Structures are given as C-alpha cells and as structure tokens.
Coordinates of C-alpha atoms in Angstrom, one line a residue:
Chain I
M1 CA -20.9 -38.0 29.3
N2 CA -23.4 -35.8 27.6
G3 CA -22.4 -32.3 28.3
V4 CA -21.8 -29.3 26.0
A5 CA -18.2 -28.7 25.0
L6 CA -18.8 -25.4 23.4
R7 CA -21.7 -23.1 22.7
T8 CA -22.2 -19.8 21.0
E9 CA -25.4 -17.7 21.1
G10 CA -26.0 -15.0 18.7
L11 CA -22.3 -14.6 18.1
T12 CA -21.6 -11.6 16.0
K13 CA -18.4 -9.9 14.9
D14 CA -17.8 -6.7 13.0
Y15 CA -14.4 -5.8 11.7
G16 CA -12.6 -2.6 10.7
R17 CA -13.7 0.9 10.1
G18 CA -16.4 -0.1 7.7
R19 CA -17.9 -2.4 10.4
H20 CA -17.9 -5.2 7.9
R21 CA -20.0 -8.0 9.5
A22 CA -17.9 -11.2 9.4
L23 CA -20.1 -13.2 11.6
D24 CA -23.8 -12.7 12.1
G25 CA -25.7 -14.2 15.0
L26 CA -24.1 -17.6 15.1
D27 CA -25.7 -20.3 17.3
L28 CA -23.7 -23.4 17.8
E29 CA -23.7 -26.2 20.2
V30 CA -21.0 -28.9 20.2
R31 CA -21.5 -31.8 22.5
T32 CA -18.8 -33.4 24.6
G33 CA -17.2 -36.3 22.8
E34 CA -18.4 -35.6 19.3
V35 CA -16.4 -34.7 16.2
Y36 CA -18.0 -31.6 14.8
G37 CA -17.3 -30.3 11.3
F38 CA -17.5 -26.6 10.6
L39 CA -17.9 -26.2 6.9
G40 CA -17.9 -23.2 4.7
P41 CA -16.2 -21.7 1.7
N42 CA -13.2 -19.4 2.3
G43 CA -14.2 -16.2 3.9
A44 CA -17.4 -17.6 5.4
G45 CA -16.3 -16.7 9.0
K46 CA -14.9 -20.0 10.1
T47 CA -11.5 -18.6 11.3
T48 CA -13.3 -15.6 12.9
T49 CA -15.4 -18.0 14.9
I50 CA -12.4 -20.0 16.1
R51 CA -10.5 -16.9 17.1
L52 CA -13.6 -15.8 19.1
L53 CA -13.6 -19.1 20.9
L54 CA -10.0 -18.6 21.9
D55 CA -10.5 -15.0 23.1
L56 CA -8.2 -13.7 20.4
L57 CA -11.1 -11.6 19.2
R58 CA -13.9 -10.1 21.3
P59 CA -17.4 -10.4 20.1
T60 CA -19.4 -7.4 18.9
A61 CA -22.5 -9.2 20.3
G62 CA -23.5 -12.6 21.6
R63 CA -22.1 -15.1 24.0
V64 CA -19.4 -17.7 23.9
E65 CA -19.0 -20.6 26.3
V66 CA -16.1 -23.1 26.1
L67 CA -15.9 -26.1 28.4
G68 CA -18.5 -24.4 30.5
R69 CA -16.5 -21.2 31.0
D70 CA -16.3 -17.7 29.6
P71 CA -13.1 -17.5 27.5
R72 CA -12.8 -13.9 28.3
R73 CA -12.9 -14.3 32.0
D74 CA -11.3 -17.7 32.4
G75 CA -9.2 -17.7 29.3
V76 CA -6.1 -19.2 30.8
E77 CA -8.0 -22.1 32.4
V78 CA -10.0 -22.7 29.2
R79 CA -7.0 -22.6 27.0
R80 CA -5.1 -25.0 29.2
R81 CA -7.7 -27.6 28.3
I82 CA -7.7 -26.8 24.5
G83 CA -5.5 -27.8 21.7
Y84 CA -5.5 -25.3 18.8
L85 CA -4.3 -25.8 15.3
P86 CA -4.1 -22.6 13.4
G87 CA -4.8 -22.5 9.7
D88 CA -1.2 -21.5 8.9
L89 CA 1.3 -21.9 11.7
P90 CA 3.4 -18.7 11.8
V91 CA 7.1 -19.4 12.2
R92 CA 10.0 -17.1 12.5
G93 CA 13.6 -17.3 13.4
R94 CA 16.3 -19.9 13.5
D95 CA 14.8 -22.2 16.1
S96 CA 14.2 -25.8 15.1
A97 CA 10.7 -27.3 15.1
G98 CA 11.7 -29.2 18.3
D99 CA 12.7 -26.0 20.1
L100 CA 9.3 -24.4 19.3
L101 CA 7.5 -27.5 20.5
T102 CA 9.6 -27.6 23.7
F103 CA 8.8 -23.9 24.3
L104 CA 5.1 -24.3 23.6
G105 CA 5.1 -27.3 25.9
H106 CA 6.6 -25.3 28.7
L107 CA 3.8 -22.7 28.3
R108 CA 1.5 -25.6 29.3
G109 CA 3.7 -26.5 32.2
G110 CA 5.4 -29.3 30.3
V111 CA 4.4 -31.9 27.8
P112 CA 5.8 -35.4 27.7
A113 CA 8.7 -35.4 25.3
A114 CA 7.9 -39.0 24.3
R115 CA 4.5 -38.0 23.1
V116 CA 5.9 -35.2 21.0
R117 CA 8.4 -37.5 19.5
A118 CA 5.8 -40.2 18.8
L119 CA 3.5 -37.7 17.1
A120 CA 6.4 -36.3 15.0
D121 CA 7.5 -39.8 14.0
R122 CA 3.9 -40.6 13.0
F123 CA 3.9 -37.7 10.6
E124 CA 7.5 -38.2 9.6
L125 CA 8.4 -34.7 10.9
D126 CA 12.1 -34.0 11.4
L127 CA 12.2 -32.0 14.6
R128 CA 15.8 -30.8 14.0
R129 CA 15.0 -28.7 10.9
P130 CA 14.8 -24.9 11.4
L131 CA 11.3 -23.7 11.3
R132 CA 11.8 -21.2 8.5
E133 CA 12.9 -23.9 6.1
L134 CA 9.8 -25.9 6.6
S135 CA 7.3 -26.3 3.8
K136 CA 3.6 -25.6 4.3
G137 CA 2.9 -29.3 4.9
N138 CA 5.7 -29.6 7.4
R139 CA 4.6 -26.5 9.3
Q140 CA 1.1 -28.0 9.4
K141 CA 2.6 -31.1 11.0
V142 CA 4.3 -28.9 13.7
G143 CA 0.9 -27.4 14.3
I144 CA -0.7 -30.9 14.6
V145 CA 1.9 -32.0 17.1
Q146 CA 1.5 -29.0 19.3
A147 CA -2.3 -29.2 19.2
F148 CA -2.4 -32.9 20.2
A149 CA 0.7 -33.3 22.4
H150 CA -1.0 -32.5 25.7
D151 CA -4.0 -34.7 24.9
P152 CA -6.5 -31.9 25.5
E153 CA -10.2 -32.3 26.2
L154 CA -11.2 -30.1 23.3
L155 CA -9.4 -29.8 20.0
I156 CA -10.1 -26.7 17.9
L157 CA -8.6 -27.2 14.4
D158 CA -8.7 -24.6 11.6
E159 CA -8.4 -26.3 8.2
P160 CA -6.3 -29.1 9.7
T161 CA -5.4 -31.0 6.5
S162 CA -4.4 -28.1 4.3
G163 CA -0.9 -28.6 2.9
L164 CA -0.8 -32.3 3.9
D165 CA -0.5 -35.0 1.2
P166 CA -3.3 -37.6 0.9
L167 CA -1.5 -40.2 3.0
Q168 CA -0.8 -37.7 5.7
Q169 CA -4.4 -36.5 5.5
Q170 CA -5.6 -40.1 6.2
E171 CA -3.1 -40.3 9.1
F172 CA -4.5 -37.1 10.5
L173 CA -8.1 -38.3 10.2
R174 CA -7.1 -41.5 12.1
L175 CA -5.6 -39.3 14.8
V176 CA -9.0 -37.4 15.0
R177 CA -10.9 -40.7 15.3
E178 CA -8.5 -41.9 18.1
A179 CA -9.2 -38.6 19.9
R180 CA -12.9 -39.3 19.7
T181 CA -12.5 -42.9 20.9
A182 CA -10.6 -41.4 23.9
G183 CA -13.6 -39.2 24.7
R184 CA -12.2 -36.0 23.4
T185 CA -14.2 -33.4 21.6
V186 CA -13.1 -32.2 18.2
F187 CA -14.2 -29.0 16.4
M188 CA -12.7 -28.7 13.0
S189 CA -13.2 -26.2 10.2
S190 CA -12.9 -27.2 6.6
H191 CA -13.9 -26.2 3.2
V192 CA -13.6 -29.9 2.0
L193 CA -16.8 -31.8 2.4
G194 CA -15.1 -35.2 2.0
E195 CA -12.8 -35.0 5.1
V196 CA -15.7 -33.8 7.3
Q197 CA -17.8 -36.7 6.0
E198 CA -15.1 -39.1 6.9
V199 CA -14.7 -38.2 10.6
A200 CA -17.4 -36.0 11.8
D201 CA -20.6 -36.9 13.6
R202 CA -22.3 -33.6 12.8
A203 CA -21.5 -30.6 10.8
A204 CA -22.5 -27.0 10.6
V205 CA -22.5 -25.2 7.3
L206 CA -21.5 -21.5 7.4
R207 CA -21.9 -19.1 4.6
A208 CA -21.2 -15.3 4.5
G209 CA -21.1 -15.2 8.3
R210 CA -24.5 -17.0 8.8
L211 CA -25.3 -20.5 9.8
V212 CA -27.0 -22.2 6.9
A213 CA -27.5 -25.7 8.4
V214 CA -26.6 -28.1 11.1
E215 CA -26.8 -31.7 9.9
D216 CA -25.8 -35.2 10.9
V217 CA -23.1 -36.3 8.6
D218 CA -25.3 -39.1 7.2
T219 CA -27.6 -36.4 6.0
L220 CA -24.7 -34.5 4.5
R221 CA -23.6 -37.6 2.7
E222 CA -27.1 -37.9 1.2
R223 CA -27.0 -34.3 0.0
A224 CA -23.5 -34.6 -1.4
V225 CA -23.1 -34.3 -5.1
H226 CA -20.5 -36.2 -7.2
E227 CA -19.6 -35.9 -10.8
V228 CA -19.2 -39.4 -12.1
E229 CA -17.6 -40.6 -15.4
L230 CA -17.9 -44.2 -16.5
H231 CA -16.0 -45.7 -19.4
F232 CA -17.2 -49.0 -21.0
D233 CA -15.6 -51.4 -23.4
A234 CA -18.3 -50.8 -25.9
P235 CA -21.1 -48.2 -26.6
V236 CA -24.0 -48.4 -24.2
P237 CA -27.7 -47.6 -24.8
A238 CA -28.8 -44.3 -23.3
A239 CA -32.0 -45.9 -22.2
A240 CA -30.2 -48.0 -19.6
F241 CA -29.2 -44.8 -17.7
A242 CA -32.5 -42.9 -18.0
D243 CA -34.6 -42.1 -15.0
L244 CA -32.3 -43.5 -12.3
P245 CA -33.0 -42.4 -8.8
D246 CA -30.4 -39.9 -7.3
V247 CA -28.9 -39.4 -10.7
R248 CA -29.1 -36.2 -12.7
H249 CA -27.7 -34.7 -15.8
V250 CA -26.9 -38.0 -17.6
S251 CA -25.1 -37.8 -20.9
V252 CA -24.3 -40.9 -22.9
D253 CA -21.7 -40.5 -25.5
G254 CA -20.8 -43.8 -27.1
A255 CA -18.9 -45.8 -24.5
T256 CA -18.8 -43.0 -22.0
V257 CA -21.4 -42.0 -19.5
R258 CA -21.3 -38.8 -17.5
A259 CA -23.7 -38.1 -14.7
V260 CA -24.1 -36.1 -11.5
V261 CA -25.0 -38.2 -8.5
E262 CA -26.8 -36.6 -5.6
G263 CA -26.8 -38.8 -2.6
R264 CA -26.4 -42.5 -3.2
A265 CA -24.5 -43.9 -6.2
D266 CA -26.3 -47.2 -5.9
A267 CA -28.7 -46.9 -8.8
L268 CA -26.0 -45.7 -11.2
V269 CA -23.5 -48.5 -10.2
K270 CA -26.1 -51.2 -10.6
A271 CA -27.2 -49.8 -14.0
A272 CA -23.5 -49.8 -15.1
A273 CA -22.8 -53.3 -13.8
R274 CA -24.8 -54.8 -16.6
F275 CA -22.0 -53.7 -19.0
T276 CA -18.2 -54.1 -18.9
V277 CA -16.8 -51.2 -17.0
L278 CA -13.3 -50.1 -17.8
T279 CA -12.8 -47.1 -15.5
V280 CA -14.9 -45.2 -13.0
R281 CA -13.9 -41.6 -12.2
S282 CA -15.7 -39.6 -9.5
H283 CA -14.9 -36.2 -8.1
E284 CA -16.4 -33.9 -5.7
P285 CA -17.1 -30.4 -7.0
D286 CA -16.1 -27.6 -4.6
L287 CA -18.2 -26.9 -1.6
E288 CA -20.0 -24.1 -3.2
D289 CA -21.3 -26.1 -6.2
A290 CA -21.8 -29.4 -4.4
F291 CA -23.5 -28.3 -1.5
L292 CA -24.3 -24.8 -0.8
A293 CA -26.4 -24.7 -4.0
H294 CA -28.8 -27.1 -2.2
Y295 CA -29.3 -24.8 0.8
A296 CA -29.4 -21.7 -1.4
S297 CA -32.3 -23.1 -3.3
E298 CA -34.0 -24.2 -0.1
E299 CA -33.6 -20.7 1.3
A300 CA -34.9 -19.2 -1.9
G301 CA -37.9 -21.5 -1.7
R302 CA -38.7 -20.5 1.8
R303 CA -38.5 -16.9 1.0
A304 CA -40.8 -17.3 -2.0
A305 CA -43.3 -19.2 0.1
Chain J
M1 CA 15.8 -20.3 27.6
L2 CA 12.8 -22.2 26.3
R3 CA 11.1 -22.3 29.7
S4 CA 9.4 -18.9 29.6
V5 CA 8.3 -16.2 27.2
L6 CA 11.0 -13.9 28.7
G7 CA 13.7 -16.5 28.1
K8 CA 12.5 -17.2 24.6
T9 CA 12.4 -13.5 23.8
L10 CA 16.0 -13.0 24.8
R11 CA 17.0 -16.2 23.0
D12 CA 15.4 -14.9 19.8
Q13 CA 17.3 -11.7 20.2
R14 CA 20.7 -13.3 21.0
R15 CA 22.2 -12.4 17.6
S16 CA 21.0 -8.9 17.5
L17 CA 22.1 -8.3 21.1
L18 CA 25.6 -9.5 20.1
F19 CA 25.7 -7.1 17.2
W20 CA 24.5 -4.2 19.2
S21 CA 27.1 -5.0 21.9
L22 CA 29.9 -5.1 19.4
G23 CA 28.6 -1.7 18.1
F24 CA 28.7 -0.2 21.6
V25 CA 32.2 -1.4 22.2
A26 CA 33.5 -0.1 18.9
V27 CA 31.8 3.3 19.2
T28 CA 33.1 3.8 22.7
L29 CA 36.6 2.9 21.9
I30 CA 36.7 5.0 18.8
Y31 CA 35.3 8.1 20.6
V32 CA 36.9 7.8 24.0
A33 CA 40.2 6.0 23.8
P34 CA 42.0 8.6 21.6
Y35 CA 40.8 11.5 23.9
R36 CA 44.3 12.4 24.9
S37 CA 45.6 12.7 21.4
F38 CA 42.6 14.7 20.4
V39 CA 43.4 17.2 23.2
E40 CA 47.1 17.3 22.3
Q41 CA 46.3 18.0 18.6
G42 CA 44.0 20.8 19.7
L43 CA 41.0 19.2 17.9
L44 CA 38.7 19.9 20.8
E45 CA 39.5 23.6 21.2
T46 CA 36.1 25.1 20.4
R47 CA 35.1 28.7 20.3
E48 CA 32.3 29.9 22.5
S49 CA 29.2 28.9 20.7
A50 CA 25.5 28.3 21.5
I51 CA 25.6 25.0 19.8
Y52 CA 28.4 23.6 21.9
E53 CA 26.8 25.0 25.0
A54 CA 23.5 23.4 24.0
I55 CA 25.0 19.9 23.6
G56 CA 27.2 20.4 26.7
F57 CA 30.4 19.9 24.8
D58 CA 33.8 21.1 26.1
Q59 CA 37.3 19.7 26.2
T60 CA 37.4 18.7 29.8
P61 CA 37.0 14.9 30.2
A62 CA 33.5 15.2 31.6
G63 CA 32.5 17.7 28.9
Y64 CA 33.9 15.6 26.2
L65 CA 32.1 12.4 27.4
R66 CA 28.9 14.4 28.0
G67 CA 29.0 15.9 24.5
T68 CA 29.7 12.6 22.7
V69 CA 29.1 9.2 24.3
F70 CA 26.5 10.2 26.9
G71 CA 24.8 13.1 25.2
L72 CA 24.7 12.1 21.6
I73 CA 25.9 8.8 20.2
G74 CA 25.1 6.7 23.2
P75 CA 21.4 7.8 23.5
L76 CA 21.0 7.6 19.7
L77 CA 22.2 3.9 19.6
L78 CA 20.7 2.7 22.8
I79 CA 17.3 4.4 22.1
M80 CA 17.3 2.8 18.6
A81 CA 18.0 -0.6 20.1
A82 CA 15.3 -0.3 22.8
T83 CA 12.8 1.1 20.3
T84 CA 13.4 -1.9 18.0
Y85 CA 12.9 -4.4 20.9
G86 CA 9.9 -2.5 22.3
A87 CA 8.2 -2.4 18.8
R88 CA 8.9 -6.1 18.2
A89 CA 7.6 -7.1 21.7
I90 CA 4.0 -7.0 20.7
A91 CA 3.4 -5.2 17.4
G92 CA 6.2 -7.0 15.5
D93 CA 5.1 -10.5 16.6
E94 CA 1.5 -9.6 16.0
E95 CA 2.3 -8.6 12.4
D96 CA 4.2 -11.8 11.9
G97 CA 1.2 -13.7 13.3
T98 CA 3.1 -15.4 16.1
L99 CA 1.1 -13.9 18.9
D100 CA -1.9 -15.8 17.8
L101 CA -0.3 -19.2 18.7
L102 CA 1.2 -17.9 22.0
L103 CA -2.1 -16.5 23.2
A104 CA -4.0 -19.7 22.2
H105 CA -1.9 -21.3 25.0
P106 CA -2.7 -20.9 28.7
L107 CA -1.0 -17.5 28.9
S108 CA -2.8 -14.3 29.9
R109 CA -2.4 -11.2 27.9
A110 CA -1.1 -9.3 31.0
R111 CA 1.5 -12.0 31.5
L112 CA 2.6 -11.8 27.9
V113 CA 3.0 -8.0 28.0
L114 CA 4.9 -8.2 31.3
E115 CA 7.2 -11.0 30.2
R116 CA 7.9 -9.1 27.0
A117 CA 8.5 -5.9 29.1
G118 CA 10.9 -8.0 31.2
G119 CA 12.7 -9.1 28.1
L120 CA 13.0 -5.4 27.0
G121 CA 14.4 -4.5 30.4
A122 CA 16.9 -7.3 30.3
A123 CA 18.1 -6.5 26.8
V124 CA 18.6 -2.8 27.7
A125 CA 20.3 -3.8 31.0
L126 CA 22.7 -6.1 29.1
L127 CA 23.6 -3.4 26.5
G128 CA 24.0 -0.9 29.3
A129 CA 26.4 -3.3 31.1
V130 CA 28.4 -3.7 27.9
L131 CA 28.5 0.1 27.4
W132 CA 29.5 0.5 31.1
A133 CA 32.4 -1.9 30.7
A134 CA 33.5 -0.3 27.5
V135 CA 33.3 3.2 28.9
V136 CA 35.2 2.3 32.1
T137 CA 37.9 0.6 30.1
A138 CA 38.2 3.4 27.5
T139 CA 38.4 6.1 30.1
R140 CA 41.1 4.2 31.9
V141 CA 43.1 3.9 28.7
A142 CA 42.6 7.6 28.0
D143 CA 43.5 8.5 31.6
M144 CA 40.5 10.7 31.9
G145 CA 40.3 10.5 35.7
I146 CA 36.5 10.2 36.0
P147 CA 35.5 8.0 39.0
V148 CA 33.8 4.7 38.2
A149 CA 30.9 5.7 40.4
R150 CA 30.1 8.7 38.2
L151 CA 30.4 6.6 35.0
T152 CA 28.1 4.0 36.6
L153 CA 25.5 6.7 37.4
A154 CA 25.7 8.1 33.9
V155 CA 25.3 4.7 32.2
L156 CA 22.4 3.9 34.6
G157 CA 20.6 7.1 33.6
L158 CA 21.3 6.4 29.9
A159 CA 19.9 2.9 30.1
L160 CA 16.8 4.2 31.9
L161 CA 16.4 6.9 29.2
A162 CA 16.5 4.2 26.5
L163 CA 14.2 2.0 28.5
T164 CA 11.7 4.9 28.6
F165 CA 11.5 5.0 24.9
G166 CA 11.5 1.2 24.6
A167 CA 8.5 1.3 27.0
V168 CA 6.8 3.9 24.8
A169 CA 7.2 1.5 21.8
L170 CA 6.0 -1.4 23.8
A171 CA 2.9 0.5 24.9
L172 CA 2.1 1.9 21.5
G173 CA 2.5 -1.6 20.1
A174 CA 0.2 -3.1 22.7
A175 CA -2.4 -0.5 21.9
T176 CA -2.2 -0.5 18.1
G177 CA -0.3 -3.7 16.9
R178 CA 1.3 -1.8 14.1
R179 CA 5.1 -1.9 14.0
G180 CA 5.7 0.8 11.5
L181 CA 3.5 3.3 13.3
V182 CA 5.2 2.4 16.6
V183 CA 8.7 2.9 15.4
G184 CA 7.8 6.2 13.6
V185 CA 6.0 7.7 16.6
T186 CA 8.6 6.6 19.1
A187 CA 11.4 8.0 17.0
A188 CA 9.6 11.3 16.6
L189 CA 9.0 11.5 20.4
A190 CA 12.7 10.8 21.0
V191 CA 13.8 13.5 18.6
A192 CA 11.3 15.9 20.1
S193 CA 12.6 15.1 23.6
Y194 CA 16.2 15.7 22.5
V195 CA 15.3 19.0 20.9
A196 CA 13.3 20.1 24.0
F197 CA 16.2 19.3 26.2
T198 CA 18.9 20.8 24.0
F199 CA 17.4 23.8 22.3
A200 CA 14.2 24.7 24.0
P201 CA 16.0 26.4 26.9
Q202 CA 17.4 29.0 24.4
V203 CA 13.9 29.9 23.2
D204 CA 11.8 31.6 25.9
A205 CA 8.5 30.5 24.5
L206 CA 9.6 26.9 24.5
A207 CA 11.5 26.8 27.8
F208 CA 8.6 25.2 29.6
L209 CA 9.3 22.0 27.5
E210 CA 12.7 21.3 29.0
P211 CA 11.6 19.8 32.3
L212 CA 9.2 17.5 30.4
S213 CA 12.0 15.8 28.4
P214 CA 13.4 12.5 29.6
F215 CA 16.7 13.8 28.4
T216 CA 16.5 16.4 31.1
W217 CA 15.8 13.8 33.7
Y218 CA 18.9 12.0 32.6
L219 CA 21.4 14.7 31.7
G220 CA 19.9 17.9 33.3
D221 CA 22.4 17.8 36.1
N222 CA 25.4 16.3 34.3
P223 CA 25.9 13.0 36.2
L224 CA 29.6 13.1 35.4
V225 CA 30.1 16.3 37.5
G226 CA 26.9 17.2 39.4
P227 CA 25.1 15.5 42.2
P228 CA 22.8 12.5 41.4
D229 CA 19.5 13.8 40.2
A230 CA 17.1 11.8 42.5
L231 CA 13.9 13.3 40.9
G232 CA 15.2 12.6 37.4
L233 CA 16.1 9.0 38.1
T234 CA 12.8 8.4 39.9
L235 CA 10.9 9.7 36.8
L236 CA 13.1 7.5 34.6
V237 CA 12.0 4.5 36.6
A238 CA 8.4 5.5 37.2
V239 CA 7.5 6.4 33.6
P240 CA 8.5 3.1 32.1
L241 CA 6.6 1.3 34.8
A242 CA 3.5 3.4 34.1
L243 CA 3.8 2.7 30.4
C244 CA 3.9 -1.0 31.1
A245 CA 0.7 -0.7 33.1
L246 CA -0.9 1.2 30.2
A247 CA 0.4 -1.4 27.8
V248 CA -1.3 -4.2 29.8
A249 CA -4.6 -2.2 30.0
A250 CA -4.6 -1.4 26.3
F251 CA -3.7 -5.0 25.2
E252 CA -6.3 -6.6 27.5
R253 CA -9.2 -5.0 25.7
R254 CA -8.6 -5.3 22.0
D255 CA -8.6 -7.9 19.2
I256 CA -5.5 -9.6 18.2
A257 CA -4.8 -9.1 14.5
V258 CA -4.2 -12.2 12.4

C-alpha cells in the first residue's frame, strides 16, 4: 500500500486578537504505513498542527486531508480511524482510569476490554486508581492505552514519551514499531531527536511555525550532533585526535578528551581504541543546539547567496 | 452510565445533584412545613405595601408559597444549579481541557452539545422532581389545601424557568468557552429578568420589559391560583430549545481552546 495517510497544503493558523501566526504555510505528506517524526522545539507549532488535523482548530488558510478525507466535513468518520494521544491527558473527577477508558471505548462503539487490559499491563498501569491521583507518567500511560486500544489506522501522538521513565519509553517505542509492522501509520511529534531517530522512517523539522526540512531519518542521524567525553587510564597525545573526520571542537586535557561528533562517531572511537578507555560519556544537546543550528546556517547561506 | 456522553455527564454530577437535592428538601421543609404556626403567631400579617405586592406575598397558602418557595428561594436555587451545570457543559470542560480528548473521538460537535443539553435537562428535571416531592409533602404536613395538580404546574414552570437560564449558560459557553464570563452574564440576565418581572410594572417607562421576562412567563398568572398560562409555558419550552440550536451553531464554527 502506497497511499497518503495525511497531507497538508499551505496550512496556516493565526491565533488571538494579535493574529499571532502559529503556523505558516505548512506542507506535509505522510505516507501510509510509515512512522513520521514531527520535530521542533516547544512552541514551534507542533501541537497546533495536530489540533488542526483533528478538526479541533480551523485553519486560517490552507488545506488538510486525513485518510483521504476532509476532517472538517467528515470529522466523525476520520476520527473513528485515528488514535490520538494528547500532550497532557486532562483528567478530572473521581473516576478511575479504567472508567475513563471504558467511557472513551464506548465513544468508539466499544473496544475489546482484553486489549485495554493487555496494554495497561504492559505499561504497569493500575486501572483502579482514580484519575486525579495519577502522576504525569501514569496519565501518559492512560493516554497511550486509549490511543492504541482500538488498533487505529493512523496514530497521531503529541509528545508521546513525555513523563515516561526510560524503560517505559523503550516499551512505547516498541509499541510504535509493532504498529508499523502491522501496517499502521504513525505521526508523532517530539522535541527529542533521539526517540524520533529510533523509530521514525522520515521526519519533518518545524521551527517558529515553518517547515525547515523533511529528511530521511538516516540523514538526520548523519546531521545529529553529540558531545562526547572520553576518559583514559593515562594522558593521551593531542595529535592522536587531531583532524578526525566528523569530529569538531576537540580538547585534550591530560587523560580526558572532549569533542563534538557530527554524524558518525566511527573516527573518534577508532582513534580512542589505541589507548585504554575507562569511560565514554555521550549526550545529545537539546534540539535547538544539536540540529536547528545546522538548518539555520544553511538558510543563512542561501539568503546570502 | 459510561455508555454515552449524557450518562457520563450525569454520573460526573452525581454528588452535586445529591447535595442540591438535600438543599431543596431542607429549604422547602424549613419554609413550608411551619406555615400554620407562622399564621397562628401572626408572623405573616403584613401591611399593604408595594414590596409585598411586587413579590406577590400574602398570608393565604397560595400567596405564601408564591412569595417564598416559588417566587424567591426556589428560582434562586434552581437557577443557580442550572447555570452551574450549563456553564460546565461546554465552557467548564473546555477550560479544564477535557473537551479536546472527547472531540478527538468519533463524536460530532453537534452531538456533544445536544448530549450535554440533555444532561442539563435531566439534571434540572431531577431537581424539579425532588422539589415537587418536597413541596407536596410539606404542604400536606402544613395542611395548606393546595391541589397537587397546581403544585405540579408550578414546579413544572419553575423547572422550565431554570432550564431557560441553564440553556443561556450552555449557549454562551458554546459560543465563548469561558466559564467565568458565562456565569457572570447568565446571573446578570437572571437578576435583570427578576427585576423586570417584579418591579418594572410599577415604573411606567419600564413596563414594556415585563412581558419579556421569563419570570413573567412562569409566574405572571400565578399557577397556584390562576389558569395555566399556555403561552408562558410554550415560551419556556421554545426558548431553551432555540438556545440549544444556537449553541450548536456557535460551537460548530469555532476553535476549541486547549
């Protein structure tokens, strides 16, 4: 199957009295069966886009098509085939998590209770607890269960891993991979490059309401920047780490080497392997530093040309 | 109760409905049951006064009920309850962020408004039934001799009056999504309507306002003594229905706030 699961053309949204432009001419095309990452810093317009897809917001200009339909005209039909995970599941009242999931299931004409239970067990969610006593992480799990329970064709997930601990994040990413294997389409927003790299086929990068890039995830990985810190058992010569490909900002300080890797870590690892490595620490700077810098400079270059 | 939006709405309100019900029973018993002893102690002997005339109070059983439970405290409480429910129906849940999740499901906006309106109607009907039972019981205890049919008609009118303001709150909430504004405007309209019914007739320049007040539709011909006011009751049914239609239309065309 090689259809289009969702498409936007020139999608624009202004908010409020000041007509603040939250989204500016967004063109997206998500193919059926792919996992599509939607990356951007907070406030870039990711949630606005998602709420436009669900017909919770109405576009100022542009077109939206979800599963081949107009979400405004055929909203009920479209949303029957979607699973939506909000960024922060709003909860109120004394109902238990199980009650809410039963109610939401009925809105879909019934969802197999066994599937709800299986998903809850998988994320170790206690369905008997009252909603308002749930932590952010547990609310997120309720959100995951209701989004996946009816096994929808299209999953629209807004910052799906926020609040989950690392093990649960991995479990969630497994769930996403299973959905893809089953032929589902996944559209997930995130401000964390790593999780998108792990599961997505392609990703769009959004900044200040504009689309900056659409890339294969392999390309994203090449572009990704890591700060790496190596500790050796004895001081190492600076010359051993000079002029390595994909490695920048190297500083050698006795037995410690710090560097920024852009793309592959291969050259740095091979250079380090000649000495006795005690520890390796690597971390991903936030999206803005790691990643948007690249496109910002590219954009500036184009403008100068 | 978890099978529909309407059922869930009532389920979410079960505690508050219980407290309102207890309140109605208590108020009715406190005001109505001791009627005989109030009369015997001469507490209800009033001088001729424009105020008493305006609120329709006198010491006959019908005048006493008209001046207290049906003309003042009943409308006050039932309109408060209906306004609270009407404001919560759309605006309250929108401010809490729970509408987002509901409307991301296969549920049309019109259906949501109508189920919420149904929940409002059911809540007011339930409180009306409790009030009816309390009034019928209390008037028996006080031996006031008012036929049940008249009490039924009066409670029906009162419930429809409250429903009218509940529908105002629902429609304003559907149009604006702001609970504070909804409660404030609805309360102001209710007070204005009460004043238009009660005092406008005594001021020539304002007399034209009286027939516009929902209170007039309900109490203009005292349902405890006069004939049923067919036009008034019709208006009290038609206006909430029209407000629901407006609520759907307004809610269909706007953004849902986060």
